[in-house]
Amino acid sequence: MSLLHLAIIAPFIIAVFVPLIYKNIKSVHTGWFILPLPILLFIYFSSFISKTTNKQVTMESFSWISSLGIDFTVKVDGLGLLFALLITGIGSLVILYSIYYLSKQKEKLNTFYVYLLLFMGAMLGVVLSDNLIVLYAFWELTSFSSFLLIGYWYNREKSRYGAQKSMIITVLGGLAMLGGIILLYNMTGTFSITEIVAQADTIIDHPLFVAALLCILLGAFTKSAQFPFHIWLPDAMEAPTPVSAYLHSATMVKAGIYLVARMSPVFAEDTLWMGLIIAFGLFTLFWGSFSAVKQTDLKSILAFSTISQLGLIMSLLGVGAAALHYDQPKYFTVATTAAIFHLINHATFKGSLFMVVGIVDHETGTRDIRKLGGLMNLMPITFTIAIIGTFSMAGLPPFNGFLSKEMFFTGMINALHMDFDWSIIIPIIAWIASVFTFIYSMILVFKTFTGKYQPEKLEKKPHEAPIGMLISPIILASLVIVIGFFPNIIKPILVPAIETVMPMYEFDVHISMWHGFNTELVMTIGVIIVGVLLYLGLNKWRGIYGIFPEKLALNRFYDGLLDSMYKGSHSLNRNVMTGSINHYLSYMFLFMVVLIIGSLFGQNAFAFSTDNLAPIHFYEVILTLIVAISSIALLFAKSRIVSILLTGTIGYMVSLLFIVFRAPDLALTQLVIETISVSLFLLCFYHLPKKLTDDPVPVKVRNAVISVGVGLFVILVGLTAHSTKLFDSISQYYIENTYSEAAGKNMVNVILVDFRGFDTMFEIAVLGIAALAIFSLIKLRRNGGKKIENK
Amino acid sequence: MKTSNVILQSMTKVLLFLIMIFSIYIFFAGHYTPGGGFVGGLLTSGAILLLLLAYDLQTVRNILPVNFLYMVAVGLVFAIGTGAGSLIFNKPFLTHAFGDLHVPILGELHLHTATLFDLGVYLVVVGVTMSIIQTIGGDDE
């Protein structure tokens, strides 16, 4: 186990001690004890930057289940390092923020930090694992810890609902991903990503390739909230704001992006991969930005904004994959650069915006933009951060969002080089979505901080947040500006990451703020002009959201699906599990008949031959007739005593048949046993109603049909079995050895006590158990307890 | 008793021994002729059942002060013990042994451990049938 393994496991180890710290040190906020960990990890991971810029990949292996090819192998390359830095960096800021956000007195800090550390460790595991099964394990752990964090205020119904929803959707995708991983293993024989990538060329024609691709994509789309799986993200906003900032903007929702980027070298050879990612990404981009405009809750706006931006990154990755399929790959590789660049930018500005919203919520008591307004003068620092974040999100200069948006437009315009007829809609959708992005960004900042101050609607008197709460968003906002002005300082992180996604191309990234007067700039200017106009006329066109029927909303569909699944299984259960033995027996016999007769004729296994038949004797005919007549009479018997006597008749006739067929031991036993069982029947008879219950006619007909079927299948199976004798009987051995080996002349008895005495031993044990059971049933009734003591 | 059962009871006294002897015969003859522990046990319980019918439950309990559930246990111990005995001689479980043995007074005897196993079966069968009949018959409700 190397230091790298320790770095990934460290959050789990610390998580064990959190409750101890919380219980014993009450005076200091628990968060302070957690804070050093992500900072140390951040510093530790920073030390890898110099290695990855030189294209050095650090791999460490730790044996786990080597026999199954599952080893805890960690690999630090450009992409993994970028994510690890995001996770630890933003993790540190979020923990710092949470120290001021969560009250020491009111909240259960121990659980919060345990969950958060679990999440951090799991996320590090996801991005640094080279083994797909280990990656999957960490992946599910992120779903699980996210579930716990969303439901942190578990006494609120909405939190529980949101937690359940996110759990169901992400675990659905996680399981699909597991399927994809197993398919990949089938194709390549390894779980190691490095080795799978090495075999990428050979598996593309494999019949399982497309299935694996779809399964992996389903996992990525659910985790990264792509349409139509995005519905869990807005409901996950019930989590405490630090959680939203950390999980639902910067890290967890990017796990899907990470997976797509990581698996690109494997799957991008197939155009399906590219097409699906572009289509889903673009639609998510549009749908998220379109839906964000109608939200009134600040966090909901941010949630839909996150969905939209994730769609943006996803579609860029898709366009980047086009490089493999068309001439002049440099048109498309710029999209991959844009994707990774925007990934970093989005983490910075979205993290700061969530924290801003958290501050507003904390200081005013509401997140509803209809109640907020005019906070600019009261909270100047928060306002500044918000301006920086939203302008960057809207793609305005001089912030980093502008740069990545320009690159996004470049990527989307270059997508026109794809030679299919409808490629023009790609930049158009991208542009429209950008307009909506601009509008909700403006709503977010101006509806909150400008306009009329409405103190009567607010629960608290707002004032500037404490400095501790502001540190983290300030750092993130300054990053937004620094990256905006000096984008090339993140090149050491950016370039290795891009090269991991597209290992076959050389990248020489140079990002500059002013890149000349070109189409992208015109598009951005267009976005600003149209966006400003639309924002000003917001009230006039807002009505279009009312046109869209609420019934078709995906949440309704999800709720309806869940509800109908519950109701469906409930009613299915109620209809099938009636509690009636009659029904259950009908099912069982019906299935037996259908399966056995079906397979008998379906497999053409029915056989009938008249060989080996013994001549029929007069006695046998008579006895069989008596049995048959009694059986039929039994069916129509009206009183119970008649049935019992008829049963006895059948039993004695069977005993006689045993005599005819020369089985004296059986005949003797049958005779005595029949006598005893008839007397036991008669004992019970005394306590039973005289008349047999009358079933209604349809039930009788149904039962009759099933019984005839069962009789038929027994006859058919008997005939077939008799007609197809594959082996001779082994009885010759017994005939020869009964006296010489076992010193007996009654072969039946010798078999029972000697050759196969083991069976007999357990049969008498069965008898003993039956006697004990009857004794217990009768004596241990509620009122019968006393009698035992007397005995 | 409302009516007199003199005939039944007198006949029982005779028949009981006949049936008992027959059942013991069937038991011992099992290895050579039809019969064995199972039928023998059933016939013995038939004899006791006759006693039960002629007299009543309490009388039979006085005559045969046996807890039949213990009899089941003893029978099982016999059967398993016979099987386990072969283990002492380093033979697989339930390997029977037989041979001629000279016993004073009785003379030459042909003996077989399968009889001990069958005795276990016999005891279990008697115990089971009798405890079932006694339990159900003795149930007042």
CSV table of N, CA and C in Angstrom, one decimal, chain A residues 608-729:
chain,number,residue,atom,x,y,z
A,608,PHE,N,-44.3,-44.4,-26.9
A,608,PHE,CA,-45.2,-45.5,-26.5
A,608,PHE,C,-44.8,-46.7,-27.2
A,609,SER,N,-44.5,-47.7,-26.4
A,609,SER,CA,-44.3,-49.0,-27.1
A,609,SER,C,-44.9,-50.1,-26.3
A,610,THR,N,-45.3,-51.2,-26.9
A,610,THR,CA,-46.0,-52.3,-26.2
A,610,THR,C,-45.0,-53.4,-25.9
A,611,ASP,N,-43.7,-53.2,-26.1
A,611,ASP,CA,-42.7,-54.2,-25.7
A,611,ASP,C,-42.7,-54.4,-24.2
A,612,ASN,N,-42.2,-55.5,-23.7
A,612,ASN,CA,-42.0,-55.7,-22.3
A,612,ASN,C,-43.3,-55.6,-21.5
A,613,LEU,N,-44.5,-55.8,-22.1
A,613,LEU,CA,-45.7,-55.7,-21.3
A,613,LEU,C,-46.0,-57.1,-20.8
A,614,ALA,N,-46.4,-57.1,-19.5
A,614,ALA,CA,-46.8,-58.4,-19.0
A,614,ALA,C,-48.3,-58.7,-19.3
A,615,PRO,N,-48.7,-60.0,-19.4
A,615,PRO,CA,-50.1,-60.3,-19.7
A,615,PRO,C,-50.9,-59.8,-18.5
A,616,ILE,N,-52.1,-59.4,-18.8
A,616,ILE,CA,-53.0,-58.9,-17.7
A,616,ILE,C,-53.9,-60.0,-17.2
A,617,HIS,N,-53.9,-60.1,-15.9
A,617,HIS,CA,-54.7,-61.2,-15.3
A,617,HIS,C,-56.1,-60.7,-14.9
A,618,PHE,N,-56.9,-61.7,-14.7
A,618,PHE,CA,-58.3,-61.4,-14.3
A,618,PHE,C,-58.4,-60.6,-13.0
A,619,TYR,N,-57.6,-61.0,-12.0
A,619,TYR,CA,-57.6,-60.4,-10.7
A,619,TYR,C,-57.3,-58.9,-10.8
A,620,GLU,N,-56.3,-58.7,-11.6
A,620,GLU,CA,-55.8,-57.3,-11.7
A,620,GLU,C,-56.9,-56.4,-12.3
A,621,VAL,N,-57.6,-56.9,-13.2
A,621,VAL,CA,-58.7,-56.2,-13.8
A,621,VAL,C,-59.7,-55.8,-12.8
A,622,ILE,N,-60.1,-56.9,-12.1
A,622,ILE,CA,-61.2,-56.7,-11.0
A,622,ILE,C,-60.8,-55.6,-10.0
A,623,LEU,N,-59.6,-55.8,-9.5
A,623,LEU,CA,-59.1,-54.9,-8.4
A,623,LEU,C,-59.0,-53.5,-9.0
A,624,THR,N,-58.5,-53.4,-10.2
A,624,THR,CA,-58.3,-52.0,-10.7
A,624,THR,C,-59.7,-51.4,-10.9
A,625,LEU,N,-60.6,-52.2,-11.4
A,625,LEU,CA,-62.0,-51.7,-11.5
A,625,LEU,C,-62.6,-51.2,-10.2
A,626,ILE,N,-62.3,-52.0,-9.2
A,626,ILE,CA,-62.9,-51.5,-7.9
A,626,ILE,C,-62.2,-50.2,-7.4
A,627,VAL,N,-60.9,-50.2,-7.6
A,627,VAL,CA,-60.2,-48.9,-7.3
A,627,VAL,C,-60.8,-47.7,-8.1
A,628,ALA,N,-61.0,-48.0,-9.4
A,628,ALA,CA,-61.5,-46.9,-10.2
A,628,ALA,C,-62.9,-46.5,-9.8
A,629,ILE,N,-63.7,-47.5,-9.6
A,629,ILE,CA,-65.1,-47.1,-9.2
A,629,ILE,C,-65.1,-46.4,-7.9
A,630,SER,N,-64.3,-46.8,-6.9
A,630,SER,CA,-64.3,-46.1,-5.6
A,630,SER,C,-63.7,-44.7,-5.8
A,631,SER,N,-62.7,-44.6,-6.6
A,631,SER,CA,-62.2,-43.2,-6.8
A,631,SER,C,-63.2,-42.3,-7.4
A,632,ILE,N,-63.9,-42.8,-8.4
A,632,ILE,CA,-65.0,-41.9,-9.0
A,632,ILE,C,-66.1,-41.6,-8.0
A,633,ALA,N,-66.5,-42.7,-7.3
A,633,ALA,CA,-67.5,-42.5,-6.3
A,633,ALA,C,-67.1,-41.5,-5.2
A,634,LEU,N,-65.8,-41.5,-4.9
A,634,LEU,CA,-65.2,-40.6,-3.9
A,634,LEU,C,-65.5,-39.1,-4.3
A,635,LEU,N,-65.3,-38.9,-5.6
A,635,LEU,CA,-65.5,-37.5,-6.1
A,635,LEU,C,-66.9,-37.0,-5.9
A,636,PHE,N,-67.8,-37.9,-6.0
A,636,PHE,CA,-69.2,-37.5,-5.9
A,636,PHE,C,-69.9,-37.8,-4.6
A,637,ALA,N,-69.1,-38.2,-3.6
A,637,ALA,CA,-69.6,-38.5,-2.3
A,637,ALA,C,-70.2,-37.2,-1.6
A,638,LYS,N,-71.3,-37.4,-1.1
A,638,LYS,CA,-71.9,-36.2,-0.5
A,638,LYS,C,-71.6,-36.1,1.0
A,639,SER,N,-71.4,-37.2,1.7
A,639,SER,CA,-71.1,-37.1,3.1
A,639,SER,C,-69.6,-37.6,3.4
A,640,ARG,N,-69.1,-37.1,4.5
A,640,ARG,CA,-67.7,-37.4,4.8
A,640,ARG,C,-67.5,-38.8,5.1
A,641,ILE,N,-68.4,-39.5,5.8
A,641,ILE,CA,-68.2,-40.8,6.2
A,641,ILE,C,-68.0,-41.7,5.0
A,642,VAL,N,-68.8,-41.4,4.0
A,642,VAL,CA,-68.7,-42.2,2.7
A,642,VAL,C,-67.3,-42.0,2.1
A,643,SER,N,-66.9,-40.8,2.1
A,643,SER,CA,-65.5,-40.6,1.6
A,643,SER,C,-64.5,-41.4,2.3
A,644,ILE,N,-64.6,-41.4,3.7
A,644,ILE,CA,-63.6,-42.0,4.4
A,644,ILE,C,-63.6,-43.5,4.1
A,645,LEU,N,-64.8,-44.1,4.1
A,645,LEU,CA,-64.9,-45.5,3.8
A,645,LEU,C,-64.4,-45.9,2.4
A,646,LEU,N,-64.7,-45.0,1.5
A,646,LEU,CA,-64.2,-45.2,0.1
A,646,LEU,C,-62.7,-45.2,0.0
A,647,THR,N,-62.1,-44.2,0.8
A,647,THR,CA,-60.7,-44.2,0.8
A,647,THR,C,-60.1,-45.5,1.4
A,648,GLY,N,-60.8,-46.0,2.4
A,648,GLY,CA,-60.4,-47.3,3.0
A,648,GLY,C,-60.4,-48.4,2.0
A,649,THR,N,-61.5,-48.3,1.2
A,649,THR,CA,-61.7,-49.4,0.2
A,649,THR,C,-60.5,-49.3,-0.8
A,650,ILE,N,-60.2,-48.1,-1.2
A,650,ILE,CA,-59.1,-48.0,-2.2
A,650,ILE,C,-57.8,-48.6,-1.6
A,651,GLY,N,-57.6,-48.2,-0.3
A,651,GLY,CA,-56.4,-48.7,0.4
A,651,GLY,C,-56.3,-50.2,0.4
A,652,TYR,N,-57.4,-50.8,0.8
A,652,TYR,CA,-57.4,-52.3,0.9
A,652,TYR,C,-57.2,-52.9,-0.5
A,653,MET,N,-57.8,-52.3,-1.5
A,653,MET,CA,-57.6,-52.8,-2.8
A,653,MET,C,-56.2,-52.7,-3.3
A,654,VAL,N,-55.6,-51.6,-2.9
A,654,VAL,CA,-54.1,-51.5,-3.2
A,654,VAL,C,-53.3,-52.6,-2.5
A,655,SER,N,-53.7,-52.8,-1.3
A,655,SER,CA,-53.0,-53.9,-0.5
A,655,SER,C,-53.2,-55.3,-1.3
A,656,LEU,N,-54.4,-55.5,-1.8
A,656,LEU,CA,-54.7,-56.7,-2.5
A,656,LEU,C,-53.8,-56.7,-3.8
A,657,LEU,N,-53.8,-55.6,-4.5
A,657,LEU,CA,-52.9,-55.5,-5.7
A,657,LEU,C,-51.5,-55.8,-5.3
A,658,PHE,N,-51.0,-55.4,-4.2
A,658,PHE,CA,-49.7,-55.8,-3.8
A,658,PHE,C,-49.5,-57.3,-3.6
A,659,ILE,N,-50.6,-57.9,-3.2
A,659,ILE,CA,-50.5,-59.4,-3.1
A,659,ILE,C,-50.4,-60.0,-4.5
A,660,VAL,N,-51.3,-59.5,-5.3
A,660,VAL,CA,-51.3,-60.0,-6.7
A,660,VAL,C,-49.9,-59.8,-7.4
A,661,PHE,N,-49.4,-58.7,-7.1
A,661,PHE,CA,-48.0,-58.4,-7.7
A,661,PHE,C,-46.9,-58.9,-6.8
A,662,ARG,N,-47.2,-59.8,-5.9
A,662,ARG,CA,-46.2,-60.5,-5.1
A,662,ARG,C,-45.3,-59.6,-4.3
A,663,ALA,N,-46.0,-58.8,-3.5
A,663,ALA,CA,-45.2,-58.0,-2.5
A,663,ALA,C,-45.8,-58.1,-1.1
A,664,PRO,N,-45.5,-59.3,-0.5
A,664,PRO,CA,-46.1,-59.5,0.8
A,664,PRO,C,-45.8,-58.5,1.9
A,665,ASP,N,-44.6,-58.0,1.9
A,665,ASP,CA,-44.3,-57.0,3.0
A,665,ASP,C,-45.1,-55.8,2.8
A,666,LEU,N,-45.2,-55.4,1.5
A,666,LEU,CA,-45.9,-54.2,1.2
A,666,LEU,C,-47.4,-54.4,1.5
A,667,ALA,N,-47.9,-55.5,1.2
A,667,ALA,CA,-49.3,-55.8,1.4
A,667,ALA,C,-49.6,-55.8,2.9
A,668,LEU,N,-48.7,-56.4,3.7
A,668,LEU,CA,-48.9,-56.4,5.2
A,668,LEU,C,-49.0,-54.9,5.7
A,669,THR,N,-47.9,-54.2,5.3
A,669,THR,CA,-47.8,-52.9,5.9
A,669,THR,C,-49.0,-52.0,5.4
A,670,GLN,N,-49.3,-52.1,4.1
A,670,GLN,CA,-50.4,-51.3,3.6
A,670,GLN,C,-51.7,-51.6,4.3
A,671,LEU,N,-51.9,-52.9,4.6
A,671,LEU,CA,-53.1,-53.3,5.3
A,671,LEU,C,-53.2,-52.6,6.6
A,672,VAL,N,-52.1,-52.7,7.4
A,672,VAL,CA,-52.2,-52.2,8.8
A,672,VAL,C,-52.2,-50.7,8.7
A,673,ILE,N,-51.4,-50.1,7.9
A,673,ILE,CA,-51.4,-48.6,7.8
A,673,ILE,C,-52.7,-48.1,7.4
A,674,GLU,N,-53.3,-48.7,6.4
A,674,GLU,CA,-54.7,-48.3,6.0
A,674,GLU,C,-55.7,-48.3,7.1
A,675,THR,N,-55.6,-49.4,7.9
A,675,THR,CA,-56.5,-49.5,9.0
A,675,THR,C,-56.3,-48.4,10.0
A,676,ILE,N,-55.0,-48.1,10.3
A,676,ILE,CA,-54.8,-47.0,11.3
A,676,ILE,C,-55.2,-45.7,10.7
A,677,SER,N,-54.9,-45.4,9.4
A,677,SER,CA,-55.2,-44.1,8.9
A,677,SER,C,-56.7,-43.9,8.8
A,678,VAL,N,-57.5,-45.0,8.5
A,678,VAL,CA,-58.9,-44.9,8.5
A,678,VAL,C,-59.4,-44.6,9.9
A,679,SER,N,-58.8,-45.3,10.9
A,679,SER,CA,-59.3,-45.0,12.2
A,679,SER,C,-59.0,-43.6,12.6
A,680,LEU,N,-57.8,-43.1,12.2
A,680,LEU,CA,-57.5,-41.7,12.5
A,680,LEU,C,-58.4,-40.7,11.8
A,681,PHE,N,-58.8,-41.1,10.5
A,681,PHE,CA,-59.8,-40.2,9.8
A,681,PHE,C,-61.1,-40.2,10.6
A,682,LEU,N,-61.4,-41.4,11.1
A,682,LEU,CA,-62.7,-41.5,11.8
A,682,LEU,C,-62.6,-40.7,13.1
A,683,LEU,N,-61.5,-40.6,13.7
A,683,LEU,CA,-61.3,-39.8,14.9
A,683,LEU,C,-61.6,-38.3,14.6
A,684,CYS,N,-61.0,-37.9,13.5
A,684,CYS,CA,-61.2,-36.5,13.1
A,684,CYS,C,-62.6,-36.3,12.6
A,685,PHE,N,-63.2,-37.3,12.0
A,685,PHE,CA,-64.5,-37.2,11.4
A,685,PHE,C,-65.5,-36.6,12.5
A,686,TYR,N,-65.3,-37.1,13.7
A,686,TYR,CA,-66.2,-36.7,14.8
A,686,TYR,C,-66.3,-35.2,14.9
A,687,HIS,N,-65.2,-34.5,14.7
A,687,HIS,CA,-65.1,-33.1,14.9
A,687,HIS,C,-65.4,-32.3,13.6
A,688,LEU,N,-65.7,-33.0,12.5
A,688,LEU,CA,-65.9,-32.3,11.2
A,688,LEU,C,-67.3,-32.1,10.9
A,689,PRO,N,-67.7,-31.1,10.1
A,689,PRO,CA,-69.1,-31.0,9.7
A,689,PRO,C,-69.5,-32.2,8.8
A,690,LYS,N,-70.7,-32.5,8.8
A,690,LYS,CA,-71.2,-33.7,8.2
A,690,LYS,C,-71.1,-33.6,6.6
A,691,LYS,N,-71.4,-32.5,6.1
A,691,LYS,CA,-71.5,-32.3,4.7
A,691,LYS,C,-70.2,-31.7,4.1
A,692,LEU,N,-69.9,-32.2,3.0
A,692,LEU,CA,-68.7,-31.6,2.3
A,692,LEU,C,-69.2,-30.2,1.8
A,693,THR,N,-68.3,-29.2,1.7
A,693,THR,CA,-68.7,-27.9,1.3
A,693,THR,C,-68.9,-28.0,-0.2
A,694,ASP,N,-69.9,-27.2,-0.6
A,694,ASP,CA,-70.3,-27.2,-2.1
A,694,ASP,C,-69.6,-26.0,-2.7
A,695,ASP,N,-68.7,-26.3,-3.7
A,695,ASP,CA,-68.1,-25.2,-4.5
A,695,ASP,C,-69.0,-24.8,-5.5
A,696,PRO,N,-69.0,-23.5,-6.0
A,696,PRO,CA,-69.8,-23.1,-7.1
A,696,PRO,C,-69.4,-23.9,-8.4
A,697,VAL,N,-70.3,-24.0,-9.4
A,697,VAL,CA,-70.0,-24.8,-10.6
A,697,VAL,C,-68.8,-24.4,-11.3
A,698,PRO,N,-68.5,-23.1,-11.6
A,698,PRO,CA,-67.3,-22.7,-12.4
A,698,PRO,C,-66.0,-23.2,-11.7
A,699,VAL,N,-66.0,-23.2,-10.4
A,699,VAL,CA,-64.8,-23.6,-9.7
A,699,VAL,C,-64.7,-25.1,-9.9
A,700,LYS,N,-65.8,-25.8,-9.9
A,700,LYS,CA,-65.8,-27.3,-10.1
A,700,LYS,C,-65.3,-27.6,-11.4
A,701,VAL,N,-65.7,-26.9,-12.4
A,701,VAL,CA,-65.3,-27.1,-13.8
A,701,VAL,C,-63.8,-26.9,-13.9
A,702,ARG,N,-63.3,-25.7,-13.4
A,702,ARG,CA,-61.9,-25.4,-13.4
A,702,ARG,C,-61.1,-26.5,-12.8
A,703,ASN,N,-61.5,-26.9,-11.6
A,703,ASN,CA,-60.8,-28.0,-10.9
A,703,ASN,C,-60.8,-29.3,-11.7
A,704,ALA,N,-62.0,-29.6,-12.3
A,704,ALA,CA,-62.1,-30.8,-13.1
A,704,ALA,C,-61.1,-30.8,-14.3
A,705,VAL,N,-61.0,-29.6,-14.9
A,705,VAL,CA,-60.1,-29.5,-16.1
A,705,VAL,C,-58.7,-29.8,-15.6
A,706,ILE,N,-58.3,-29.1,-14.5
A,706,ILE,CA,-57.0,-29.2,-14.1
A,706,ILE,C,-56.7,-30.7,-13.6
A,707,SER,N,-57.7,-31.3,-12.9
A,707,SER,CA,-57.4,-32.7,-12.5
A,707,SER,C,-57.2,-33.6,-13.7
A,708,VAL,N,-58.1,-33.4,-14.7
A,708,VAL,CA,-58.0,-34.3,-15.9
A,708,VAL,C,-56.6,-34.1,-16.5
A,709,GLY,N,-56.2,-32.8,-16.5
A,709,GLY,CA,-54.8,-32.6,-17.1
A,709,GLY,C,-53.7,-33.2,-16.3
A,710,VAL,N,-53.8,-33.2,-15.0
A,710,VAL,CA,-52.8,-33.8,-14.1
A,710,VAL,C,-52.8,-35.3,-14.3
A,711,GLY,N,-54.0,-35.9,-14.4
A,711,GLY,CA,-54.1,-37.3,-14.6
A,711,GLY,C,-53.5,-37.7,-15.9
A,712,LEU,N,-53.8,-36.9,-16.9
A,712,LEU,CA,-53.3,-37.1,-18.3
A,712,LEU,C,-51.7,-37.1,-18.3
A,713,PHE,N,-51.2,-36.1,-17.6
A,713,PHE,CA,-49.7,-36.0,-17.7
A,713,PHE,C,-49.1,-37.1,-16.9
A,714,VAL,N,-49.7,-37.5,-15.8
A,714,VAL,CA,-49.1,-38.7,-15.1
A,714,VAL,C,-49.1,-39.9,-16.0
A,715,ILE,N,-50.3,-40.1,-16.7
A,715,ILE,CA,-50.3,-41.3,-17.5
A,715,ILE,C,-49.3,-41.2,-18.6
A,716,LEU,N,-49.2,-40.0,-19.3
A,716,LEU,CA,-48.3,-39.8,-20.4
A,716,LEU,C,-46.9,-40.1,-19.9
A,717,VAL,N,-46.5,-39.5,-18.8
A,717,VAL,CA,-45.2,-39.6,-18.3
A,717,VAL,C,-44.9,-41.1,-17.9
A,718,GLY,N,-45.9,-41.7,-17.3
A,718,GLY,CA,-45.7,-43.2,-17.0
A,718,GLY,C,-45.5,-44.0,-18.2
A,719,LEU,N,-46.3,-43.8,-19.2
A,719,LEU,CA,-46.2,-44.5,-20.5
A,719,LEU,C,-44.8,-44.3,-21.1
A,720,THR,N,-44.4,-43.0,-21.2
A,720,THR,CA,-43.1,-42.7,-21.8
A,720,THR,C,-42.0,-43.3,-21.0
A,721,ALA,N,-42.1,-43.2,-19.7
A,721,ALA,CA,-41.0,-43.8,-18.9
A,721,ALA,C,-40.9,-45.3,-19.1
A,722,HIS,N,-42.1,-45.9,-19.2
A,722,HIS,CA,-42.1,-47.4,-19.4
A,722,HIS,C,-41.5,-47.7,-20.7
A,723,SER,N,-41.9,-46.9,-21.7
A,723,SER,CA,-41.5,-47.3,-23.1
A,723,SER,C,-40.1,-47.0,-23.4
A,724,THR,N,-39.4,-46.1,-22.6
A,724,THR,CA,-38.0,-45.8,-22.9
A,724,THR,C,-37.2,-46.3,-21.7
A,725,LYS,N,-36.8,-47.5,-21.7
A,725,LYS,CA,-35.9,-48.0,-20.6
A,725,LYS,C,-34.5,-47.9,-21.1
A,726,LEU,N,-33.7,-47.1,-20.5
A,726,LEU,CA,-32.4,-46.9,-21.0
A,726,LEU,C,-31.4,-47.9,-20.4
A,727,PHE,N,-31.6,-48.3,-19.2
A,727,PHE,CA,-30.7,-49.2,-18.5
A,727,PHE,C,-31.4,-50.4,-17.9
A,728,ASP,N,-30.7,-51.5,-17.7
A,728,ASP,CA,-31.2,-52.6,-16.9
A,728,ASP,C,-31.4,-52.3,-15.5
A,729,SER,N,-32.2,-53.0,-14.8
A,729,SER,CA,-32.4,-52.8,-13.4
A,729,SER,C,-31.1,-53.3,-12.6
